[in-house]
Short mmCIF file of N, CA and C in Angstrom, two decimals:
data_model
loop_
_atom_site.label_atom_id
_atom_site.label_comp_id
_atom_site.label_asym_id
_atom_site.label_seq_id
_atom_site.Cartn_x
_atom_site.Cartn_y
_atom_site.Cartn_z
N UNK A 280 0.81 -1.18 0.00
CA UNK A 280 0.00 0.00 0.00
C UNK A 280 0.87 1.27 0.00
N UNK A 281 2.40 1.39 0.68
CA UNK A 281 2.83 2.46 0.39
C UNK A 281 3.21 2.49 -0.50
N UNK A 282 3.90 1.48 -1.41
CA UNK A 282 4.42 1.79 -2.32
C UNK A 282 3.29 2.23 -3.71
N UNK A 283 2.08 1.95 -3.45
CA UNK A 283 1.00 2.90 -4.14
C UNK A 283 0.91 4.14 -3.82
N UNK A 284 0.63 4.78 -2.82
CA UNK A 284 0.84 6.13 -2.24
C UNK A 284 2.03 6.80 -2.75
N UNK A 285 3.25 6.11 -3.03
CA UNK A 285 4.57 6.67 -3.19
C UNK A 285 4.31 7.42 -4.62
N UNK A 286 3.38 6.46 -5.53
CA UNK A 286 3.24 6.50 -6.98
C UNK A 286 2.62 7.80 -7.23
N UNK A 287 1.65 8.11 -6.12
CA UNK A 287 0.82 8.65 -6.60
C UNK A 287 1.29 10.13 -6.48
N UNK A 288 2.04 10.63 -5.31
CA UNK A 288 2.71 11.70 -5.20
C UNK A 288 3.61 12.16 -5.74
N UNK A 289 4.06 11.47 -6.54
CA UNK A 289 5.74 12.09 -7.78
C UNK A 289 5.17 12.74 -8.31
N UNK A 290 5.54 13.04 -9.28
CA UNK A 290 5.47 14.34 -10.19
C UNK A 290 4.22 13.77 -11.16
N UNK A 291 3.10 14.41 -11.44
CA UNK A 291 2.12 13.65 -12.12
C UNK A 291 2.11 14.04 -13.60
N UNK A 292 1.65 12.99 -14.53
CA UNK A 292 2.25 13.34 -15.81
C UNK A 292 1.16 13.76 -16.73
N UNK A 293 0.07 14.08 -16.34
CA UNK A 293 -1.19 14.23 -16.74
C UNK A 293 -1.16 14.86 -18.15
N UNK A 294 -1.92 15.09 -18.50
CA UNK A 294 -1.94 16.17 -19.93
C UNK A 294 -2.33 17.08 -19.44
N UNK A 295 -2.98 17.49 -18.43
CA UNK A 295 -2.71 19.26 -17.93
C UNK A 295 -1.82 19.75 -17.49
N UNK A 296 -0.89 18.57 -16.62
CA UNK A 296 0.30 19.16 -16.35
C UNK A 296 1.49 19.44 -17.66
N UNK A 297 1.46 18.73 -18.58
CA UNK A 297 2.50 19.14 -19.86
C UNK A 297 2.22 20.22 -20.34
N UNK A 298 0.41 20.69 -20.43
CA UNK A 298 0.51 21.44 -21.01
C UNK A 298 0.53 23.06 -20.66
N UNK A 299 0.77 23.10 -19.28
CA UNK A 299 1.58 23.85 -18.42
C UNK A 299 2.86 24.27 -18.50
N UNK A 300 3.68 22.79 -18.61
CA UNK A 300 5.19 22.54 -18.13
C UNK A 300 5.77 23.35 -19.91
N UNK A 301 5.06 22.54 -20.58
CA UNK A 301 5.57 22.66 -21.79
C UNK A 301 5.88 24.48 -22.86
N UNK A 302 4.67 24.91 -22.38
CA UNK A 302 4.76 26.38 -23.05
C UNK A 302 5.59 27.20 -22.36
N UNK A 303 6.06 26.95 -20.31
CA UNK A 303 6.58 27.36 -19.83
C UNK A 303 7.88 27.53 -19.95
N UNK A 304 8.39 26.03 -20.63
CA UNK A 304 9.96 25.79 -20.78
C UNK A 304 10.13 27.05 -22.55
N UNK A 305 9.07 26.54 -23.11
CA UNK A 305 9.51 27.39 -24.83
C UNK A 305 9.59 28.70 -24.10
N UNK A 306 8.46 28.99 -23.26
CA UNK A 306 8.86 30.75 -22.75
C UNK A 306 10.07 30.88 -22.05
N UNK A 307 11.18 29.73 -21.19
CA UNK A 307 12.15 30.35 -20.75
C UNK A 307 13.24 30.12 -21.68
N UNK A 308 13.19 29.48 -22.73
CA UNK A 308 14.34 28.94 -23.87
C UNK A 308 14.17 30.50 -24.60
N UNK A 309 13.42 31.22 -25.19
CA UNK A 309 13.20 32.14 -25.66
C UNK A 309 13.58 33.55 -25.11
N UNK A 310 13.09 33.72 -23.90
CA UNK A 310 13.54 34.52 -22.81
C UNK A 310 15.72 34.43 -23.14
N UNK A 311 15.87 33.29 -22.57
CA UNK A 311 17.62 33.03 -22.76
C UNK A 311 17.87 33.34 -23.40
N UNK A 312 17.51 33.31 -24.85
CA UNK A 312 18.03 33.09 -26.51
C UNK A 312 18.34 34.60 -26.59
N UNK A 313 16.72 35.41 -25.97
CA UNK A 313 16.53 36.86 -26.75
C UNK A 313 17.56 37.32 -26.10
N UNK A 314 18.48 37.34 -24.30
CA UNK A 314 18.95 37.99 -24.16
C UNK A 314 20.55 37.94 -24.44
N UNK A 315 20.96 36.87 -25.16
CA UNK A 315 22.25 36.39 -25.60
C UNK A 315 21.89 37.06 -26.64
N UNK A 316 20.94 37.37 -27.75
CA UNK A 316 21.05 37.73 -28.66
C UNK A 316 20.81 39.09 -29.17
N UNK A 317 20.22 40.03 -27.73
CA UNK A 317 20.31 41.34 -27.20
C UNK A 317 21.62 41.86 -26.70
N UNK A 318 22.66 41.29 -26.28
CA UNK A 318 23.86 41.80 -25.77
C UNK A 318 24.58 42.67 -26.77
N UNK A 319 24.84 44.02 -26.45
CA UNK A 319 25.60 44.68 -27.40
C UNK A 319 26.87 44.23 -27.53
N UNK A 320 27.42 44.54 -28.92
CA UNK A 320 28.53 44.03 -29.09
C UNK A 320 29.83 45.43 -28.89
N UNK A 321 30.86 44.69 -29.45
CA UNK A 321 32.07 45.63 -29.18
C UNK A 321 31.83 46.92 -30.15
N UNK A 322 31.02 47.06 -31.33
CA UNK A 322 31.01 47.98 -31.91
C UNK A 322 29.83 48.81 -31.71
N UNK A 323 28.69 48.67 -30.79
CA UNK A 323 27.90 48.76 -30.13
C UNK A 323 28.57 50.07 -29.10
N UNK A 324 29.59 49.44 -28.40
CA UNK A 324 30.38 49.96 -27.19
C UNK A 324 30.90 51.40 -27.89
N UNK A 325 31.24 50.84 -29.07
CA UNK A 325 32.07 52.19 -30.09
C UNK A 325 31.30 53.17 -30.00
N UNK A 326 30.32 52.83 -30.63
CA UNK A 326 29.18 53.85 -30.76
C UNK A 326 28.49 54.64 -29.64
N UNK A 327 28.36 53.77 -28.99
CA UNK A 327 28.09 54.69 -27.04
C UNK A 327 28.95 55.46 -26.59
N UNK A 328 30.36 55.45 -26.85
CA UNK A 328 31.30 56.51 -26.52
C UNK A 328 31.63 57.43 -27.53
N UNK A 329 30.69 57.54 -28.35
CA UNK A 329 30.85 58.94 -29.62
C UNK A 329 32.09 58.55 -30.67
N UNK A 330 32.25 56.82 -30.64
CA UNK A 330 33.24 56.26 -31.46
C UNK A 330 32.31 55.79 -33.22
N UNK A 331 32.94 56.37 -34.44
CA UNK A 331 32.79 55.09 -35.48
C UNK A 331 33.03 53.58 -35.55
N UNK A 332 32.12 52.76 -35.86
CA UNK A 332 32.07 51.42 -35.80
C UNK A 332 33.74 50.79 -36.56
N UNK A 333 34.26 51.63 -37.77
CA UNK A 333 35.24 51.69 -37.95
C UNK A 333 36.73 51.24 -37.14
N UNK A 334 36.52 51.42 -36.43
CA UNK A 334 37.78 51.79 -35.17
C UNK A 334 38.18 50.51 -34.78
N UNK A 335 37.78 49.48 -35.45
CA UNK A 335 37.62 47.72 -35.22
C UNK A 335 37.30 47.17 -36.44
N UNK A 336 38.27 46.81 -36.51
CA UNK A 336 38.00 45.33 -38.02
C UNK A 336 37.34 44.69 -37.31
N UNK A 337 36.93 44.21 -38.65
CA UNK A 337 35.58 43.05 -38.65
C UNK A 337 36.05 41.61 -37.93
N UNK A 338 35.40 41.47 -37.24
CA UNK A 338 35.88 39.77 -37.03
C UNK A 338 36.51 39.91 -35.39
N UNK A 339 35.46 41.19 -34.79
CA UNK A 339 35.80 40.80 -33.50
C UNK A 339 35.06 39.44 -32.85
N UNK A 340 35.85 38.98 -32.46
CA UNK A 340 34.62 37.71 -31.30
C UNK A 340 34.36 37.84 -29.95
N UNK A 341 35.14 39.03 -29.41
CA UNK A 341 33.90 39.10 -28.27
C UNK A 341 35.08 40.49 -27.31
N UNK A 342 34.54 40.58 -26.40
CA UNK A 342 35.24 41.94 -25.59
C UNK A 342 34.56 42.11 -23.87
N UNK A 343 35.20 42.76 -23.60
CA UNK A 343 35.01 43.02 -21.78
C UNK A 343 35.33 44.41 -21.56
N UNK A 344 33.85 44.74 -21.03
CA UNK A 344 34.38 46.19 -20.74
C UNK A 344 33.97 46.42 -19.36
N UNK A 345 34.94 47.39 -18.46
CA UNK A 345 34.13 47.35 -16.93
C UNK A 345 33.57 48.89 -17.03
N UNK A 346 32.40 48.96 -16.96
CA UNK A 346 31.89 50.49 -17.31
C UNK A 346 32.15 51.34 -16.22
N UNK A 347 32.74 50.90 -14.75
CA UNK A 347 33.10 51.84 -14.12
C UNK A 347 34.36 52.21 -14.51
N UNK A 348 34.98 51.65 -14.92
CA UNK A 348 36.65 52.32 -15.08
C UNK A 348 36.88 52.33 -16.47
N UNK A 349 36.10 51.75 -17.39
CA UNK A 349 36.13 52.91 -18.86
C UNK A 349 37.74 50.90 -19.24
N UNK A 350 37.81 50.43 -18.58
CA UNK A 350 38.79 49.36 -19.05
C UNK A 350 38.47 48.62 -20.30
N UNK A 351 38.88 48.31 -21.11
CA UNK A 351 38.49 47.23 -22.01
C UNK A 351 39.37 46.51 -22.33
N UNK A 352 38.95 45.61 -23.35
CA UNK A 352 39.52 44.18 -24.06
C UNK A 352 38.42 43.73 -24.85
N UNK A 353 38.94 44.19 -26.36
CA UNK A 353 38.30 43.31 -27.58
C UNK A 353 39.54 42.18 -28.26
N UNK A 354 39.11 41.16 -28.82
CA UNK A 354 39.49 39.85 -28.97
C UNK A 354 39.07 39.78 -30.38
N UNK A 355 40.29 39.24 -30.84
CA UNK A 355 40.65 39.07 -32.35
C UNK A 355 40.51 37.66 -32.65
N UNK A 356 40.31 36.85 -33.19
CA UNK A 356 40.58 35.72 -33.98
C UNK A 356 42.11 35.40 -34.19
N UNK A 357 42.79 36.43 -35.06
CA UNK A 357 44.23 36.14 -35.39
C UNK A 357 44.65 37.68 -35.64
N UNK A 358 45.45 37.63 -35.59
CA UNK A 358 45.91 39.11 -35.91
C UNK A 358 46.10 39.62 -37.13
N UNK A 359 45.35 40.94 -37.17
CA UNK A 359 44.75 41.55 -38.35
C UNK A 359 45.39 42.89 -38.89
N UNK A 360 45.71 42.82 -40.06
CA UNK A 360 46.81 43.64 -40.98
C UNK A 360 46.23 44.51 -42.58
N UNK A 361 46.47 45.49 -42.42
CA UNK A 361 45.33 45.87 -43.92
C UNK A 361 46.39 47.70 -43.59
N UNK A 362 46.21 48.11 -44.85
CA UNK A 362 46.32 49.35 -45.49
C UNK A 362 45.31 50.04 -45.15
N UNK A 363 45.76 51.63 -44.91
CA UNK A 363 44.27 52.99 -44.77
C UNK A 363 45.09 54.02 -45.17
N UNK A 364 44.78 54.80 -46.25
CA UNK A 364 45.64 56.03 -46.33
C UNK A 364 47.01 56.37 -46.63
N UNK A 365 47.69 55.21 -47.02
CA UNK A 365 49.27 54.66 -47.23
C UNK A 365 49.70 54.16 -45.70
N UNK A 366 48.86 54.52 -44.68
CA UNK A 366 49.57 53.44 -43.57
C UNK A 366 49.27 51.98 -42.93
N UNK A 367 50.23 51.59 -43.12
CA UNK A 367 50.28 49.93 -42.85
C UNK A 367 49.19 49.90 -41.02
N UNK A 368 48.50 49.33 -40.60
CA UNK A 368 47.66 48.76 -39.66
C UNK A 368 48.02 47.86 -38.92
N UNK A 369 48.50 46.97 -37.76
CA UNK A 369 48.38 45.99 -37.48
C UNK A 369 47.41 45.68 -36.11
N UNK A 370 46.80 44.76 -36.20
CA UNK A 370 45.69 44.71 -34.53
C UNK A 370 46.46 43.10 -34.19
N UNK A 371 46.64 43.31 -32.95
CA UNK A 371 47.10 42.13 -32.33
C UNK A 371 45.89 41.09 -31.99
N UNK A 372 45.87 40.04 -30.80
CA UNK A 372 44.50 39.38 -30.92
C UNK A 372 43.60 39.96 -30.35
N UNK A 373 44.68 40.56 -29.21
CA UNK A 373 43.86 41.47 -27.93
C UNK A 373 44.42 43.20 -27.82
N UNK A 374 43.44 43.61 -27.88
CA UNK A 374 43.08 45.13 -27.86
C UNK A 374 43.08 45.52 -26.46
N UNK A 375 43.79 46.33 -25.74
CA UNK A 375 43.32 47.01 -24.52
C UNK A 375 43.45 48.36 -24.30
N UNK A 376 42.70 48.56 -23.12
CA UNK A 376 42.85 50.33 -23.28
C UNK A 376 41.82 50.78 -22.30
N UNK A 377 41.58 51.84 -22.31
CA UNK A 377 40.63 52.73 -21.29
C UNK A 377 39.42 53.43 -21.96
N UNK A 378 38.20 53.17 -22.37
CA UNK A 378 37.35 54.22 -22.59
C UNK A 378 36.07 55.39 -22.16
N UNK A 379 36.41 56.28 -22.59
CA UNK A 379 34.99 57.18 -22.24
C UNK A 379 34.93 58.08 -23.06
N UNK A 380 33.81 58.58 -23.20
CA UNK A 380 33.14 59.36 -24.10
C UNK A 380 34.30 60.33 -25.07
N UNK A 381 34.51 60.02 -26.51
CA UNK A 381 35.29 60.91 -27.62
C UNK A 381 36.73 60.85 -27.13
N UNK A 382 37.09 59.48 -26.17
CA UNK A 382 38.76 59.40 -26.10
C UNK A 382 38.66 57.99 -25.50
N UNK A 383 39.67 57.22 -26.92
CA UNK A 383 40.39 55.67 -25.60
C UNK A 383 42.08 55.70 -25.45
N UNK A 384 42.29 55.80 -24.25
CA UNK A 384 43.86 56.49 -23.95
C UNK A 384 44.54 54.70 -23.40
N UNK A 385 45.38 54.80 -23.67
CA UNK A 385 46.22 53.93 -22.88
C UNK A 385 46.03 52.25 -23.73
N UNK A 386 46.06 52.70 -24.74
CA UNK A 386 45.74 51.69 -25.85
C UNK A 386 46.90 50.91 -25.81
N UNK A 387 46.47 49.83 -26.26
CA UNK A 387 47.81 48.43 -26.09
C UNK A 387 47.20 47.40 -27.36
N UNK A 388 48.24 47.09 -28.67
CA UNK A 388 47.43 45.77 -29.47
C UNK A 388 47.27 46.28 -30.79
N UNK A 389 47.18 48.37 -30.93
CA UNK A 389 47.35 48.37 -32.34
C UNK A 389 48.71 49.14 -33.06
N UNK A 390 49.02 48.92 -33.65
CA UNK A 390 50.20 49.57 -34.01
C UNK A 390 50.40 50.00 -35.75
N UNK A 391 51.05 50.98 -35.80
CA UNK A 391 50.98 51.65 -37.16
C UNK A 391 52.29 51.78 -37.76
N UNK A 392 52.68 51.41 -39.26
CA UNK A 392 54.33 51.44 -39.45
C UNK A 392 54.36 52.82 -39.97
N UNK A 393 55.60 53.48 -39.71
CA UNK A 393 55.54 55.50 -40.04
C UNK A 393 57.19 54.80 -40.80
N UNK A 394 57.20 55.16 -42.03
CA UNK A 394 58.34 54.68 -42.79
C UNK A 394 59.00 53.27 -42.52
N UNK A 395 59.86 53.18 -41.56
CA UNK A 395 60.39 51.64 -41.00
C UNK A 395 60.17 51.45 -40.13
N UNK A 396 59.49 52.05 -39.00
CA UNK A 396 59.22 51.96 -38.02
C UNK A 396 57.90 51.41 -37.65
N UNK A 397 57.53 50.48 -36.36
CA UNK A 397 56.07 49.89 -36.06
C UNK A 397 56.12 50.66 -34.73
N UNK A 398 54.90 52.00 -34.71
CA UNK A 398 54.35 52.33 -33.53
C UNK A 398 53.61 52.03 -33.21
N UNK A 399 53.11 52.22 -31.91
CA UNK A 399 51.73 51.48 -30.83
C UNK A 399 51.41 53.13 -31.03
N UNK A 400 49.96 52.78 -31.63
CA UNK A 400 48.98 53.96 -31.59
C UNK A 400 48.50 53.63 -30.08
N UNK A 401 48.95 55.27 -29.20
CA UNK A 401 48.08 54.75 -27.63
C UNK A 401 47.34 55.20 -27.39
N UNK A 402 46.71 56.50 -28.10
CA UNK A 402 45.22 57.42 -27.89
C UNK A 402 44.92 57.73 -29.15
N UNK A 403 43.49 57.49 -29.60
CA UNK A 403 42.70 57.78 -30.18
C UNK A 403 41.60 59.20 -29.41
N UNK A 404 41.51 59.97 -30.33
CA UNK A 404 40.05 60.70 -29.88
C UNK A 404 39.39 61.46 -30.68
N UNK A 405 38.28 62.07 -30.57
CA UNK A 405 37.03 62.90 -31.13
C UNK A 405 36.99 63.99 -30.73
N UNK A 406 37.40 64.62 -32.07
CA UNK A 406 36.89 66.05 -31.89
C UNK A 406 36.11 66.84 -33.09
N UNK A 407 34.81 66.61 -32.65
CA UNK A 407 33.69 67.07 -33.83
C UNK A 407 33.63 65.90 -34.94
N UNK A 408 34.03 66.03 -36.14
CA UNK A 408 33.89 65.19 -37.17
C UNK A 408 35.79 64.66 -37.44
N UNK A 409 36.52 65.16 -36.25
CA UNK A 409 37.90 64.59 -36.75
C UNK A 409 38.49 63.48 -35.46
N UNK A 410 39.17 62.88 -36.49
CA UNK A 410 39.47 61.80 -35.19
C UNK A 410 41.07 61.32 -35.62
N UNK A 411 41.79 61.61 -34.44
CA UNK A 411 43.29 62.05 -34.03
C UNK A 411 43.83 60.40 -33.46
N UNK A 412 45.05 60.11 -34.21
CA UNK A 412 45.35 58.95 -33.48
C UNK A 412 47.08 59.32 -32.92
N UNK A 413 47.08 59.10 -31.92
CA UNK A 413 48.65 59.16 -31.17
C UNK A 413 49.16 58.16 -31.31
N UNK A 414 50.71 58.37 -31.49
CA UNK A 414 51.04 57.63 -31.39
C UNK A 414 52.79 57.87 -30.06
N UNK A 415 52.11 58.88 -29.19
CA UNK A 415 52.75 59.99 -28.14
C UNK A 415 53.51 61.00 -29.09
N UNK A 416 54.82 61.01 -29.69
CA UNK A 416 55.48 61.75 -30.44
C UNK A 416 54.61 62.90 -31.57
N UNK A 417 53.95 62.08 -32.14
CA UNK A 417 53.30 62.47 -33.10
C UNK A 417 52.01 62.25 -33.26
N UNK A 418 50.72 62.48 -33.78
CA UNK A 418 49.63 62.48 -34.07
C UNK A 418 49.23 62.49 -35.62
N UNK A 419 48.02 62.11 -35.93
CA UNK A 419 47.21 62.55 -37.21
C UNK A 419 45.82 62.37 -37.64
N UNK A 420 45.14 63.09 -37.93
CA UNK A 420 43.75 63.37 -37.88
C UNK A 420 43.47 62.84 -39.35
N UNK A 421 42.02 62.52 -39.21
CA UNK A 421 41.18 62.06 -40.00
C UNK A 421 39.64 62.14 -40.15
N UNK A 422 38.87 61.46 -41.07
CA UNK A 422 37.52 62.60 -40.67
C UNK A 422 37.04 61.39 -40.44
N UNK A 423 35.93 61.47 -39.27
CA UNK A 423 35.41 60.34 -38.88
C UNK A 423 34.22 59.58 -39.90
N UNK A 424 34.07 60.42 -41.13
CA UNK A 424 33.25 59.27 -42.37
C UNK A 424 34.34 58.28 -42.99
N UNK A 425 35.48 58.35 -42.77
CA UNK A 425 36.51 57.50 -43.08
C UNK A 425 35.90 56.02 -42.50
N UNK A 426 35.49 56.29 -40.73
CA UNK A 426 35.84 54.71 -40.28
C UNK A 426 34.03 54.56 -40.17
N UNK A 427 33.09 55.04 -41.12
CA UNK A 427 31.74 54.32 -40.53
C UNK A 427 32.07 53.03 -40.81
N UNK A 428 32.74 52.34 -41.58
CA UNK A 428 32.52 50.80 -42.05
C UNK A 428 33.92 50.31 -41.32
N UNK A 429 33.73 49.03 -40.68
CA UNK A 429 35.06 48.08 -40.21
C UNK A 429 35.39 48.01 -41.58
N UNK A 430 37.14 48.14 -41.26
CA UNK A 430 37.64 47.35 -42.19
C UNK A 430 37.55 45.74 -42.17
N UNK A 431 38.11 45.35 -43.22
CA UNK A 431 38.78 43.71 -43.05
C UNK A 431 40.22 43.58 -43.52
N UNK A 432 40.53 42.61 -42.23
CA UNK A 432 41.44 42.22 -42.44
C UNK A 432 42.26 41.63 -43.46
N UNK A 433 43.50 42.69 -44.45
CA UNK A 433 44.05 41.66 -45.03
C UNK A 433 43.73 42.84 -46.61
N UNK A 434 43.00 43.59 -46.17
CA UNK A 434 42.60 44.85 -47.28
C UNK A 434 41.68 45.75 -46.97
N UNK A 435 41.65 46.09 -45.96
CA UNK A 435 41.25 47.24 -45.42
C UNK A 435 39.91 47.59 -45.70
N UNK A 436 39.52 48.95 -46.12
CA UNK A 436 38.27 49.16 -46.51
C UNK A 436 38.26 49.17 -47.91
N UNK A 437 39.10 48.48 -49.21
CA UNK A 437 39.67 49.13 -50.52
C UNK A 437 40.11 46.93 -50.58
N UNK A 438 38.82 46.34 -50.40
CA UNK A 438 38.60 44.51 -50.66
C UNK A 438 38.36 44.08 -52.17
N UNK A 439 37.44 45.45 -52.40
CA UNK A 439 36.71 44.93 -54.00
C UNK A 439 38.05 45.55 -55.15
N UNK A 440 39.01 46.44 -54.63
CA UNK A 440 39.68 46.26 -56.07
C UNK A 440 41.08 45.49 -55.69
N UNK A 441 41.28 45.32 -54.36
CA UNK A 441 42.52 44.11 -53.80
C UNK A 441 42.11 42.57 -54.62
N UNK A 442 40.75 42.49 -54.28
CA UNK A 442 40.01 41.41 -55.44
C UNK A 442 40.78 40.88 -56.62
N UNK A 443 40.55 42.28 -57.29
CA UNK A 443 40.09 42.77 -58.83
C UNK A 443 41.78 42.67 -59.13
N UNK A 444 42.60 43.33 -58.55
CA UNK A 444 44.01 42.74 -58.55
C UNK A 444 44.54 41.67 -58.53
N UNK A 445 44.17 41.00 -57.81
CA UNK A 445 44.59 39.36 -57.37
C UNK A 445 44.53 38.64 -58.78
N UNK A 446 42.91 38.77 -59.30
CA UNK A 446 42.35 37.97 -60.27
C UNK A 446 42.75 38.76 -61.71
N UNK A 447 43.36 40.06 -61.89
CA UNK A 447 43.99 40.49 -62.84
C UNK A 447 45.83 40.32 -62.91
N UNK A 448 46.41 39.92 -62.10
CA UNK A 448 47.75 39.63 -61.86
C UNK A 448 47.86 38.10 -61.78
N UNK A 449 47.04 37.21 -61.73
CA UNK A 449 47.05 35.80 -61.67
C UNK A 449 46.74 35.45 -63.03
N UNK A 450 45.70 36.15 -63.63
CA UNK A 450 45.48 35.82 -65.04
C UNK A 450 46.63 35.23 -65.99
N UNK A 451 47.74 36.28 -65.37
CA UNK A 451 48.76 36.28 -66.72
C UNK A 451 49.70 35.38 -66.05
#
C-alpha cells in the first residue's frame, strides 16, 4: 500500500500538467536566446562613446568592458593587418585600453608602421567630425566618415579592387 501512495505523489504526468510545463519551458528557452542575442557588441560599445564602428575590423569575437573604469579588451581571432591612407595597420589578438566618451587612452594591441618603423597607436580621440590617433610623439587626424565601415582584415576598406588585382595579376 505504500508503495501505491509513493506513486501517486511524484510528479504527475497528466496532460494538464505538460501542457503547463511545456509552453513554460519554450517561454524560458526564448527569454535566454533573446537575451544572448540582445547583448551589445564591441562595436555597439564604439558607438556609445561617440566612437565610429570603424575603429575595429571586422571579425571581432567578443570583448570586456568594466563600465566603471572605462577598461576594455576586444578579442581578435588572429591578428589583423590591412592598409588605410598609405599606412600599414596591425591589430594584435587582444586590444586594450581605457574608454569614455570621444577618447580611448592607454591603448595596447594596435600599431601603425611610419616609414620603418612599427608604432603602438596609444590614444585615439574625437573632436567634432575629426578623429586624431597618437602615437605619443606624433599624431594625425582624419575625418570620422573614413571609419563608418570596419575594415577587413588583409585589405582594409579598398577589398573589391585588392580582389580585382589578385584575379587580374594571376590571369597572366
Amino acid at each position: 500500500m505504500r508503495s501505491d501512495l509513493f506513486r501517486r505523489t511524484t510528479c504527475p504526468s497528466s496532460p494538464a500538467t505538460r501542457f503547463v510545463l511545456f509552453p513554460s519551458l519554450l517561454l524560458l528557452l526564448h527569454l535566454l536566446s533573446s537575451t544572448a542575442a540582445d547583448a551589445p557588441t564591441a562595436y555597439d560599445e564604439l558607438l556609445e562613446y561617440d566612437f565610429p564602428v570603424g575603429l575595429l575590423p571586422k571579425g571581432v569575437t567578443g570583448y570586456e568592458l568594466d563600465k566603471s573604469t572605462g577598461e576594455f579588451k576586444a578579442y581578435l581571432k588572429e591578428t589583423c593587418s590591412f592598409k588605410i591612407e598609405g599606412y600599414n595597420i596591425k591589430y594584435k589578438t587582444t586590444i586594450s585600453g581605457v574608454i569614455e566618451k570621444g577618447r580611448l587612452k592607454n591603448l595596447k594591441g594596435i600599431n601603425v608602421k611610419i616609414l620603418v618603423v612599427w608604432l603602438n597607436i596609444v590614444e585615439v580621440s574625437r573632436h567634432g567630425d575629426q578623429i586624431d590617433f597618437s602615437v605619443g610623439i606624433m599624431a594625425a587626424g582624419f575625418g570620422v566618415s573614413n571609419f563608418l565601415e570596419s575594415p577587413q582584415c588583409g585589405c582594409g576598406f579598398d577589398c573589391n579592387n585588392m580582389f580585382l588585382e589578385k584575379v587580374l595579376t594571376s590571369s597572366y
